[in-house]
Amino acid sequence: MSVNVGTVDRVFRAVLGVVLLLLAFTGVASGFWAWVAGLVGIVMLVVAATRMCPIYAIFGIKTCKAS
């Protein structure tokens, strides 16, 4: 799979992932919403780490510079 997430997008996803995980694990979000925040946070961190977004791949979107 090719890289399709640029630097700005990657940083944004990493920060959002950490914030969502903090919301889930500190008790700010509870019940169903804590699970949603936790799962979305994990997905955001995985996408930021791998620089590959499956949804971007489906739609042919690339936010990274051409190499």
PDB file of N, CA and C in Angstrom:
ATOM      1  N   MET A   1       0.834  -1.180   0.000  1.00  0.00           N
ATOM      2  CA  MET A   1       0.000   0.000   0.000  1.00  0.00           C
ATOM      3  C   MET A   1       0.882   1.247   0.000  1.00  0.00           C
ATOM      4  N   SER A   2       0.461   2.236  -0.753  1.00  0.00           N
ATOM      5  CA  SER A   2       1.259   3.449  -0.850  1.00  0.00           C
ATOM      6  C   SER A   2       0.830   4.472   0.203  1.00  0.00           C
ATOM      7  N   VAL A   3       1.732   5.366   0.489  1.00  0.00           N
ATOM      8  CA  VAL A   3       1.495   6.430   1.466  1.00  0.00           C
ATOM      9  C   VAL A   3       0.536   7.446   0.849  1.00  0.00           C
ATOM     10  N   ASN A   4      -0.481   7.863   1.599  1.00  0.00           N
ATOM     11  CA  ASN A   4      -1.407   8.863   1.077  1.00  0.00           C
ATOM     12  C   ASN A   4      -1.787   9.936   2.103  1.00  0.00           C
ATOM     13  N   VAL A   5      -1.073   9.981   3.232  1.00  0.00           N
ATOM     14  CA  VAL A   5      -1.346  10.968   4.276  1.00  0.00           C
ATOM     15  C   VAL A   5      -0.120  11.863   4.436  1.00  0.00           C
ATOM     16  N   GLY A   6      -0.319  13.172   4.250  1.00  0.00           N
ATOM     17  CA  GLY A   6       0.773  14.125   4.355  1.00  0.00           C
ATOM     18  C   GLY A   6       1.109  14.487   5.794  1.00  0.00           C
ATOM     19  N   THR A   7       2.114  15.329   5.945  1.00  0.00           N
ATOM     20  CA  THR A   7       2.629  15.685   7.265  1.00  0.00           C
ATOM     21  C   THR A   7       1.603  16.430   8.113  1.00  0.00           C
ATOM     22  N   VAL A   8       0.962  17.439   7.558  1.00  0.00           N
ATOM     23  CA  VAL A   8      -0.023  18.215   8.326  1.00  0.00           C
ATOM     24  C   VAL A   8      -1.188  17.316   8.729  1.00  0.00           C
ATOM     25  N   ASP A   9      -1.670  16.524   7.798  1.00  0.00           N
ATOM     26  CA  ASP A   9      -2.755  15.576   8.067  1.00  0.00           C
ATOM     27  C   ASP A   9      -2.337  14.571   9.141  1.00  0.00           C
ATOM     28  N   ARG A  10      -1.109  14.115   9.060  1.00  0.00           N
ATOM     29  CA  ARG A  10      -0.580  13.134  10.016  1.00  0.00           C
ATOM     30  C   ARG A  10      -0.515  13.711  11.434  1.00  0.00           C
ATOM     31  N   VAL A  11      -0.006  14.928  11.555  1.00  0.00           N
ATOM     32  CA  VAL A  11       0.085  15.581  12.871  1.00  0.00           C
ATOM     33  C   VAL A  11      -1.311  15.817  13.443  1.00  0.00           C
ATOM     34  N   PHE A  12      -2.225  16.292  12.601  1.00  0.00           N
ATOM     35  CA  PHE A  12      -3.602  16.522  13.046  1.00  0.00           C
ATOM     36  C   PHE A  12      -4.236  15.234  13.558  1.00  0.00           C
ATOM     37  N   ARG A  13      -4.058  14.143  12.825  1.00  0.00           N
ATOM     38  CA  ARG A  13      -4.631  12.859  13.234  1.00  0.00           C
ATOM     39  C   ARG A  13      -3.999  12.350  14.530  1.00  0.00           C
ATOM     40  N   ALA A  14      -2.702  12.546  14.687  1.00  0.00           N
ATOM     41  CA  ALA A  14      -2.026  12.097  15.906  1.00  0.00           C
ATOM     42  C   ALA A  14      -2.537  12.868  17.123  1.00  0.00           C
ATOM     43  N   VAL A  15      -2.657  14.178  16.993  1.00  0.00           N
ATOM     44  CA  VAL A  15      -3.154  15.003  18.102  1.00  0.00           C
ATOM     45  C   VAL A  15      -4.603  14.642  18.416  1.00  0.00           C
ATOM     46  N   LEU A  16      -5.427  14.509  17.386  1.00  0.00           N
ATOM     47  CA  LEU A  16      -6.826  14.133  17.590  1.00  0.00           C
ATOM     48  C   LEU A  16      -6.936  12.761  18.250  1.00  0.00           C
ATOM     49  N   GLY A  17      -6.104  11.826  17.825  1.00  0.00           N
ATOM     50  CA  GLY A  17      -6.112  10.490  18.416  1.00  0.00           C
ATOM     51  C   GLY A  17      -5.784  10.512  19.893  1.00  0.00           C
ATOM     52  N   VAL A  18      -4.765  11.276  20.257  1.00  0.00           N
ATOM     53  CA  VAL A  18      -4.376  11.378  21.671  1.00  0.00           C
ATOM     54  C   VAL A  18      -5.487  12.035  22.485  1.00  0.00           C
ATOM     55  N   VAL A  19      -6.072  13.104  21.962  1.00  0.00           N
ATOM     56  CA  VAL A  19      -7.153  13.792  22.674  1.00  0.00           C
ATOM     57  C   VAL A  19      -8.344  12.857  22.877  1.00  0.00           C
ATOM     58  N   LEU A  20      -8.722  12.119  21.843  1.00  0.00           N
ATOM     59  CA  LEU A  20      -9.854  11.198  21.969  1.00  0.00           C
ATOM     60  C   LEU A  20      -9.571  10.090  22.977  1.00  0.00           C
ATOM     61  N   LEU A  21      -8.350   9.571  22.971  1.00  0.00           N
ATOM     62  CA  LEU A  21      -8.003   8.543  23.953  1.00  0.00           C
ATOM     63  C   LEU A  21      -8.017   9.107  25.370  1.00  0.00           C
ATOM     64  N   LEU A  22      -7.554  10.334  25.532  1.00  0.00           N
ATOM     65  CA  LEU A  22      -7.611  10.971  26.852  1.00  0.00           C
ATOM     66  C   LEU A  22      -9.054  11.154  27.312  1.00  0.00           C
ATOM     67  N   LEU A  23      -9.932  11.569  26.401  1.00  0.00           N
ATOM     68  CA  LEU A  23     -11.346  11.711  26.751  1.00  0.00           C
ATOM     69  C   LEU A  23     -11.935  10.381  27.200  1.00  0.00           C
ATOM     70  N   ALA A  24     -11.555   9.324  26.507  1.00  0.00           N
ATOM     71  CA  ALA A  24     -12.097   8.001  26.826  1.00  0.00           C
ATOM     72  C   ALA A  24     -11.564   7.468  28.151  1.00  0.00           C
ATOM     73  N   PHE A  25     -10.274   7.642  28.391  1.00  0.00           N
ATOM     74  CA  PHE A  25      -9.660   7.007  29.556  1.00  0.00           C
ATOM     75  C   PHE A  25      -9.658   7.851  30.825  1.00  0.00           C
ATOM     76  N   THR A  26      -9.937   9.141  30.715  1.00  0.00           N
ATOM     77  CA  THR A  26      -9.995   9.968  31.922  1.00  0.00           C
ATOM     78  C   THR A  26     -11.408  10.077  32.475  1.00  0.00           C
ATOM     79  N   GLY A  27     -12.369   9.532  31.759  1.00  0.00           N
ATOM     80  CA  GLY A  27     -13.741   9.556  32.240  1.00  0.00           C
ATOM     81  C   GLY A  27     -14.546  10.749  31.784  1.00  0.00           C
ATOM     82  N   VAL A  28     -13.978  11.608  30.946  1.00  0.00           N
ATOM     83  CA  VAL A  28     -14.732  12.746  30.422  1.00  0.00           C
ATOM     84  C   VAL A  28     -15.888  12.224  29.567  1.00  0.00           C
ATOM     85  N   ALA A  29     -15.588  11.248  28.729  1.00  0.00           N
ATOM     86  CA  ALA A  29     -16.635  10.546  27.979  1.00  0.00           C
ATOM     87  C   ALA A  29     -16.929   9.254  28.732  1.00  0.00           C
ATOM     88  N   SER A  30     -18.189   8.871  28.745  1.00  0.00           N
ATOM     89  CA  SER A  30     -18.521   7.646  29.479  1.00  0.00           C
ATOM     90  C   SER A  30     -19.453   6.763  28.658  1.00  0.00           C
ATOM     91  N   GLY A  31     -19.480   5.502  29.026  1.00  0.00           N
ATOM     92  CA  GLY A  31     -20.364   4.547  28.369  1.00  0.00           C
ATOM     93  C   GLY A  31     -20.047   4.362  26.896  1.00  0.00           C
ATOM     94  N   PHE A  32     -21.094   4.415  26.090  1.00  0.00           N
ATOM     95  CA  PHE A  32     -20.969   4.228  24.643  1.00  0.00           C
ATOM     96  C   PHE A  32     -19.991   5.216  24.029  1.00  0.00           C
ATOM     97  N   TRP A  33     -20.053   6.483  24.442  1.00  0.00           N
ATOM     98  CA  TRP A  33     -19.206   7.519  23.848  1.00  0.00           C
ATOM     99  C   TRP A  33     -17.736   7.341  24.205  1.00  0.00           C
ATOM    100  N   ALA A  34     -17.460   6.762  25.336  1.00  0.00           N
ATOM    101  CA  ALA A  34     -16.070   6.458  25.691  1.00  0.00           C
ATOM    102  C   ALA A  34     -15.514   5.406  24.740  1.00  0.00           C
ATOM    103  N   TRP A  35     -16.315   4.398  24.430  1.00  0.00           N
ATOM    104  CA  TRP A  35     -15.888   3.368  23.473  1.00  0.00           C
ATOM    105  C   TRP A  35     -15.668   3.966  22.087  1.00  0.00           C
ATOM    106  N   VAL A  36     -16.587   4.820  21.654  1.00  0.00           N
ATOM    107  CA  VAL A  36     -16.454   5.459  20.339  1.00  0.00           C
ATOM    108  C   VAL A  36     -15.191   6.312  20.303  1.00  0.00           C
ATOM    109  N   ALA A  37     -14.988   7.133  21.323  1.00  0.00           N
ATOM    110  CA  ALA A  37     -13.800   7.989  21.380  1.00  0.00           C
ATOM    111  C   ALA A  37     -12.526   7.152  21.393  1.00  0.00           C
ATOM    112  N   GLY A  38     -12.520   6.075  22.153  1.00  0.00           N
ATOM    113  CA  GLY A  38     -11.347   5.206  22.219  1.00  0.00           C
ATOM    114  C   GLY A  38     -11.034   4.545  20.889  1.00  0.00           C
ATOM    115  N   LEU A  39     -12.052   4.002  20.237  1.00  0.00           N
ATOM    116  CA  LEU A  39     -11.836   3.330  18.950  1.00  0.00           C
ATOM    117  C   LEU A  39     -11.400   4.304  17.858  1.00  0.00           C
ATOM    118  N   VAL A  40     -12.062   5.452  17.782  1.00  0.00           N
ATOM    119  CA  VAL A  40     -11.685   6.450  16.779  1.00  0.00           C
ATOM    120  C   VAL A  40     -10.284   6.979  17.071  1.00  0.00           C
ATOM    121  N   GLY A  41      -9.949   7.156  18.336  1.00  0.00           N
ATOM    122  CA  GLY A  41      -8.608   7.598  18.711  1.00  0.00           C
ATOM    123  C   GLY A  41      -7.543   6.612  18.273  1.00  0.00           C
ATOM    124  N   ILE A  42      -7.805   5.326  18.469  1.00  0.00           N
ATOM    125  CA  ILE A  42      -6.850   4.294  18.041  1.00  0.00           C
ATOM    126  C   ILE A  42      -6.698   4.303  16.524  1.00  0.00           C
ATOM    127  N   VAL A  43      -7.817   4.403  15.805  1.00  0.00           N
ATOM    128  CA  VAL A  43      -7.757   4.440  14.336  1.00  0.00           C
ATOM    129  C   VAL A  43      -6.945   5.644  13.870  1.00  0.00           C
ATOM    130  N   MET A  44      -7.172   6.807  14.482  1.00  0.00           N
ATOM    131  CA  MET A  44      -6.426   8.009  14.093  1.00  0.00           C
ATOM    132  C   MET A  44      -4.923   7.828  14.321  1.00  0.00           C
ATOM    133  N   LEU A  45      -4.544   7.222  15.434  1.00  0.00           N
ATOM    134  CA  LEU A  45      -3.126   7.000  15.716  1.00  0.00           C
ATOM    135  C   LEU A  45      -2.509   5.986  14.755  1.00  0.00           C
ATOM    136  N   VAL A  46      -3.252   4.950  14.404  1.00  0.00           N
ATOM    137  CA  VAL A  46      -2.740   3.953  13.452  1.00  0.00           C
ATOM    138  C   VAL A  46      -2.543   4.584  12.076  1.00  0.00           C
ATOM    139  N   VAL A  47      -3.504   5.376  11.635  1.00  0.00           N
ATOM    140  CA  VAL A  47      -3.375   6.047  10.335  1.00  0.00           C
ATOM    141  C   VAL A  47      -2.199   7.019  10.358  1.00  0.00           C
ATOM    142  N   ALA A  48      -2.029   7.754  11.447  1.00  0.00           N
ATOM    143  CA  ALA A  48      -0.903   8.683  11.555  1.00  0.00           C
ATOM    144  C   ALA A  48       0.425   7.938  11.537  1.00  0.00           C
ATOM    145  N   ALA A  49       0.484   6.793  12.185  1.00  0.00           N
ATOM    146  CA  ALA A  49       1.736   6.027  12.249  1.00  0.00           C
ATOM    147  C   ALA A  49       2.081   5.370  10.919  1.00  0.00           C
ATOM    148  N   THR A  50       1.067   4.874  10.213  1.00  0.00           N
ATOM    149  CA  THR A  50       1.326   4.159   8.955  1.00  0.00           C
ATOM    150  C   THR A  50       1.316   5.074   7.737  1.00  0.00           C
ATOM    151  N   ARG A  51       0.771   6.282   7.881  1.00  0.00           N
ATOM    152  CA  ARG A  51       0.630   7.253   6.797  1.00  0.00           C
ATOM    153  C   ARG A  51      -0.222   6.719   5.651  1.00  0.00           C
ATOM    154  N   MET A  52      -1.111   5.786   5.950  1.00  0.00           N
ATOM    155  CA  MET A  52      -1.985   5.200   4.934  1.00  0.00           C
ATOM    156  C   MET A  52      -3.415   5.185   5.452  1.00  0.00           C
ATOM    157  N   CYS A  53      -4.298   5.913   4.777  1.00  0.00           N
ATOM    158  CA  CYS A  53      -5.703   5.971   5.152  1.00  0.00           C
ATOM    159  C   CYS A  53      -6.522   5.179   4.133  1.00  0.00           C
ATOM    160  N   PRO A  54      -7.210   4.125   4.569  1.00  0.00           N
ATOM    161  CA  PRO A  54      -8.001   3.322   3.634  1.00  0.00           C
ATOM    162  C   PRO A  54      -9.111   4.116   2.933  1.00  0.00           C
ATOM    163  N   ILE A  55      -9.727   5.052   3.634  1.00  0.00           N
ATOM    164  CA  ILE A  55     -10.792   5.849   3.019  1.00  0.00           C
ATOM    165  C   ILE A  55     -10.213   6.754   1.937  1.00  0.00           C
ATOM    166  N   TYR A  56      -9.052   7.354   2.198  1.00  0.00           N
ATOM    167  CA  TYR A  56      -8.383   8.149   1.170  1.00  0.00           C
ATOM    168  C   TYR A  56      -8.049   7.280  -0.040  1.00  0.00           C
ATOM    169  N   ALA A  57      -7.605   6.049   0.201  1.00  0.00           N
ATOM    170  CA  ALA A  57      -7.245   5.142  -0.891  1.00  0.00           C
ATOM    171  C   ALA A  57      -8.460   4.827  -1.761  1.00  0.00           C
ATOM    172  N   ILE A  58      -9.612   4.613  -1.147  1.00  0.00           N
ATOM    173  CA  ILE A  58     -10.831   4.308  -1.901  1.00  0.00           C
ATOM    174  C   ILE A  58     -11.197   5.453  -2.836  1.00  0.00           C
ATOM    175  N   PHE A  59     -11.082   6.686  -2.340  1.00  0.00           N
ATOM    176  CA  PHE A  59     -11.470   7.848  -3.131  1.00  0.00           C
ATOM    177  C   PHE A  59     -10.321   8.466  -3.927  1.00  0.00           C
ATOM    178  N   GLY A  60      -9.134   7.885  -3.841  1.00  0.00           N
ATOM    179  CA  GLY A  60      -7.989   8.382  -4.598  1.00  0.00           C
ATOM    180  C   GLY A  60      -7.442   9.704  -4.097  1.00  0.00           C
ATOM    181  N   ILE A  61      -7.599   9.977  -2.821  1.00  0.00           N
ATOM    182  CA  ILE A  61      -7.128  11.232  -2.228  1.00  0.00           C
ATOM    183  C   ILE A  61      -5.714  11.037  -1.702  1.00  0.00           C
ATOM    184  N   LYS A  62      -4.855  12.036  -1.938  1.00  0.00           N
ATOM    185  CA  LYS A  62      -3.503  12.043  -1.382  1.00  0.00           C
ATOM    186  C   LYS A  62      -3.236  13.430  -0.824  1.00  0.00           C
ATOM    187  N   THR A  63      -2.834  13.497   0.443  1.00  0.00           N
ATOM    188  CA  THR A  63      -2.486  14.786   1.029  1.00  0.00           C
ATOM    189  C   THR A  63      -0.975  14.929   1.185  1.00  0.00           C
ATOM    190  N   CYS A  64      -0.236  13.938   0.696  1.00  0.00           N
ATOM    191  CA  CYS A  64       1.222  14.010   0.778  1.00  0.00           C
ATOM    192  C   CYS A  64       1.778  14.535  -0.543  1.00  0.00           C
ATOM    193  N   LYS A  65       2.986  15.056  -0.462  1.00  0.00           N
ATOM    194  CA  LYS A  65       3.643  15.566  -1.659  1.00  0.00           C
ATOM    195  C   LYS A  65       4.040  14.408  -2.563  1.00  0.00           C
ATOM    196  N   ALA A  66       3.987  14.650  -3.854  1.00  0.00           N
ATOM    197  CA  ALA A  66       4.389  13.617  -4.820  1.00  0.00           C
ATOM    198  C   ALA A  66       5.881  13.366  -4.703  1.00  0.00           C
ATOM    199  N   SER A  67       6.256  12.090  -4.737  1.00  0.00           N
ATOM    200  CA  SER A  67       7.680  11.770  -4.615  1.00  0.00           C
ATOM    201  C   SER A  67       8.252  11.295  -5.925  1.00  0.00           C
TER     202      SER A  67
END
